[in-house]
Amino acid sequence: MSDTQDRPLSPEPKPDDRLDHALRPRHLDELIGQERVRENLKILIAAARQRGEALDHVLFYGPPGLGKTTLSHILANEMGVNLKVTAGPAIERAGDLAAILTNLRAGDMLFIDEVHRLGR
C-alpha cells in the first residue's frame, strides 16, 4: 500500500463519498435529533441573514459520528455559500493553511475535519 492508503483519514475522496453525500440531510429541518443544536443554529443563521453578513465562527466537537461534517454542509447550504472542506492532517505547514485561506472567495465557508490532528 502507498503512504496515502495507509492513513485512516485521507484528503482524497473515497468511492462511497458520493452515496454518503446523497443521503445526508441538506437542511436543518431534515436533521433528526439534536433539537437544541438545531434551534441555536437556526438563530445563528437568521441573525447572520438579518445583518447581511457571513456566519460567525463555529466550532463543532465530539466523537466521530455525531454529525459535525453534516452540520457544516447544512450550514453552507442554508446560507447559500460554497463549502470548502479539508482535513487537519492535510495541513502540514502554516503555508498549507495560508494557501487554503488565500483561495477562499468572499462568503465561502471553510470546514477543517479532524482539526485536532493539525501539526503544531
Coordinates of C-alpha atoms in Angstrom, one line a residue:
M1 CA 0.0 0.0 0.0
S2 CA 1.1 3.5 -0.6
D3 CA 1.5 6.0 2.2
T4 CA -1.8 7.7 1.3
Q5 CA -3.7 4.4 1.5
D6 CA -2.1 3.5 4.9
R7 CA -3.6 6.6 6.6
P8 CA -7.0 6.2 8.2
L9 CA -8.0 9.7 7.1
S10 CA -7.1 10.8 3.6
P11 CA -7.8 14.1 1.9
E12 CA -8.6 12.1 -1.2
P13 CA -12.3 11.3 -1.8
K14 CA -13.4 7.7 -1.4
P15 CA -15.6 5.9 -3.9
D16 CA -18.6 5.8 -1.4
D17 CA -18.4 9.5 -0.7
R18 CA -21.0 10.3 -3.4
L19 CA -23.6 8.0 -1.8
D20 CA -22.8 9.4 1.6
H21 CA -23.4 13.0 0.4
A22 CA -26.7 11.9 -1.3
L23 CA -28.1 10.5 2.0
R24 CA -27.1 13.4 4.2
P25 CA -29.7 15.9 5.2
R26 CA -29.4 19.2 3.4
H27 CA -31.5 21.5 5.6
L28 CA -31.8 21.8 9.4
D29 CA -35.4 20.7 9.2
E30 CA -34.3 17.4 7.7
L31 CA -31.8 16.7 10.6
I32 CA -33.1 14.3 13.1
G33 CA -32.2 14.8 16.8
Q34 CA -30.1 17.4 18.5
E35 CA -33.0 19.8 18.8
R36 CA -31.1 22.3 21.0
V37 CA -28.2 22.4 18.5
R38 CA -30.7 22.9 15.6
E39 CA -32.5 25.7 17.4
N40 CA -29.3 27.5 18.2
L41 CA -28.1 27.2 14.6
K42 CA -31.4 28.5 13.3
I43 CA -30.9 31.6 15.4
L44 CA -27.3 31.9 14.2
I45 CA -28.4 31.7 10.6
A46 CA -31.3 34.1 11.0
A47 CA -29.1 36.7 12.7
A48 CA -26.4 36.4 10.0
R49 CA -29.0 36.8 7.3
Q50 CA -30.6 39.8 9.0
R51 CA -27.2 41.5 9.3
G52 CA -26.4 40.6 5.7
E53 CA -23.1 39.0 6.9
A54 CA -21.4 35.7 7.0
L55 CA -21.9 33.3 9.9
D56 CA -19.8 33.8 13.0
H57 CA -17.1 31.2 13.6
V58 CA -18.5 27.9 14.7
L59 CA -16.6 25.0 16.4
F60 CA -18.2 21.6 16.4
Y61 CA -16.6 19.0 18.6
G62 CA -17.2 15.5 19.8
P63 CA -16.5 11.9 18.9
P64 CA -16.9 10.6 15.3
G65 CA -20.4 10.0 14.0
L66 CA -22.2 12.9 15.8
G67 CA -22.8 14.8 12.5
K68 CA -20.2 17.6 12.6
T69 CA -19.4 17.2 8.9
T70 CA -23.1 17.0 8.1
L71 CA -23.8 20.2 10.1
S72 CA -21.1 22.1 8.2
H73 CA -22.7 21.1 4.9
I74 CA -26.2 22.1 6.2
L75 CA -24.9 25.5 7.4
A76 CA -23.3 26.2 4.0
N77 CA -26.5 25.1 2.2
E78 CA -28.7 27.2 4.5
M79 CA -26.5 30.3 3.9
G80 CA -26.3 29.6 0.2
V81 CA -22.5 29.7 0.2
N82 CA -19.7 27.4 -1.0
L83 CA -18.2 25.0 1.5
K84 CA -14.5 24.2 1.2
V85 CA -13.5 21.1 3.1
T86 CA -10.1 20.0 4.1
A87 CA -8.7 17.7 6.8
G88 CA -6.3 18.6 9.6
P89 CA -3.7 16.0 8.5
A90 CA -3.6 17.6 5.0
I91 CA -2.3 20.8 6.6
E92 CA 1.3 20.1 7.4
R93 CA 2.7 23.6 7.4
A94 CA 1.5 27.1 8.1
G95 CA 1.9 27.7 4.3
D96 CA -0.7 25.0 3.6
L97 CA -3.3 26.8 5.6
A98 CA -2.3 30.1 4.2
A99 CA -2.8 28.7 0.7
I100 CA -6.3 27.4 1.6
L101 CA -7.3 30.7 3.1
T102 CA -6.0 32.7 0.1
N103 CA -8.1 30.6 -2.3
L104 CA -11.3 31.3 -0.4
R105 CA -13.8 33.6 -2.0
A106 CA -15.9 36.1 -0.2
G107 CA -18.7 34.3 1.6
D108 CA -17.0 30.8 1.3
M109 CA -17.2 28.6 4.4
L110 CA -14.2 26.5 5.5
F111 CA -14.6 23.2 7.3
I112 CA -11.5 21.6 8.7
D113 CA -12.3 18.0 9.6
E114 CA -10.1 16.4 12.3
V115 CA -8.8 19.8 13.3
H116 CA -7.3 18.3 16.4
R117 CA -4.8 16.5 14.1
L118 CA -3.3 19.7 12.8
G119 CA 0.5 19.8 13.2
R120 CA 1.9 22.1 15.8

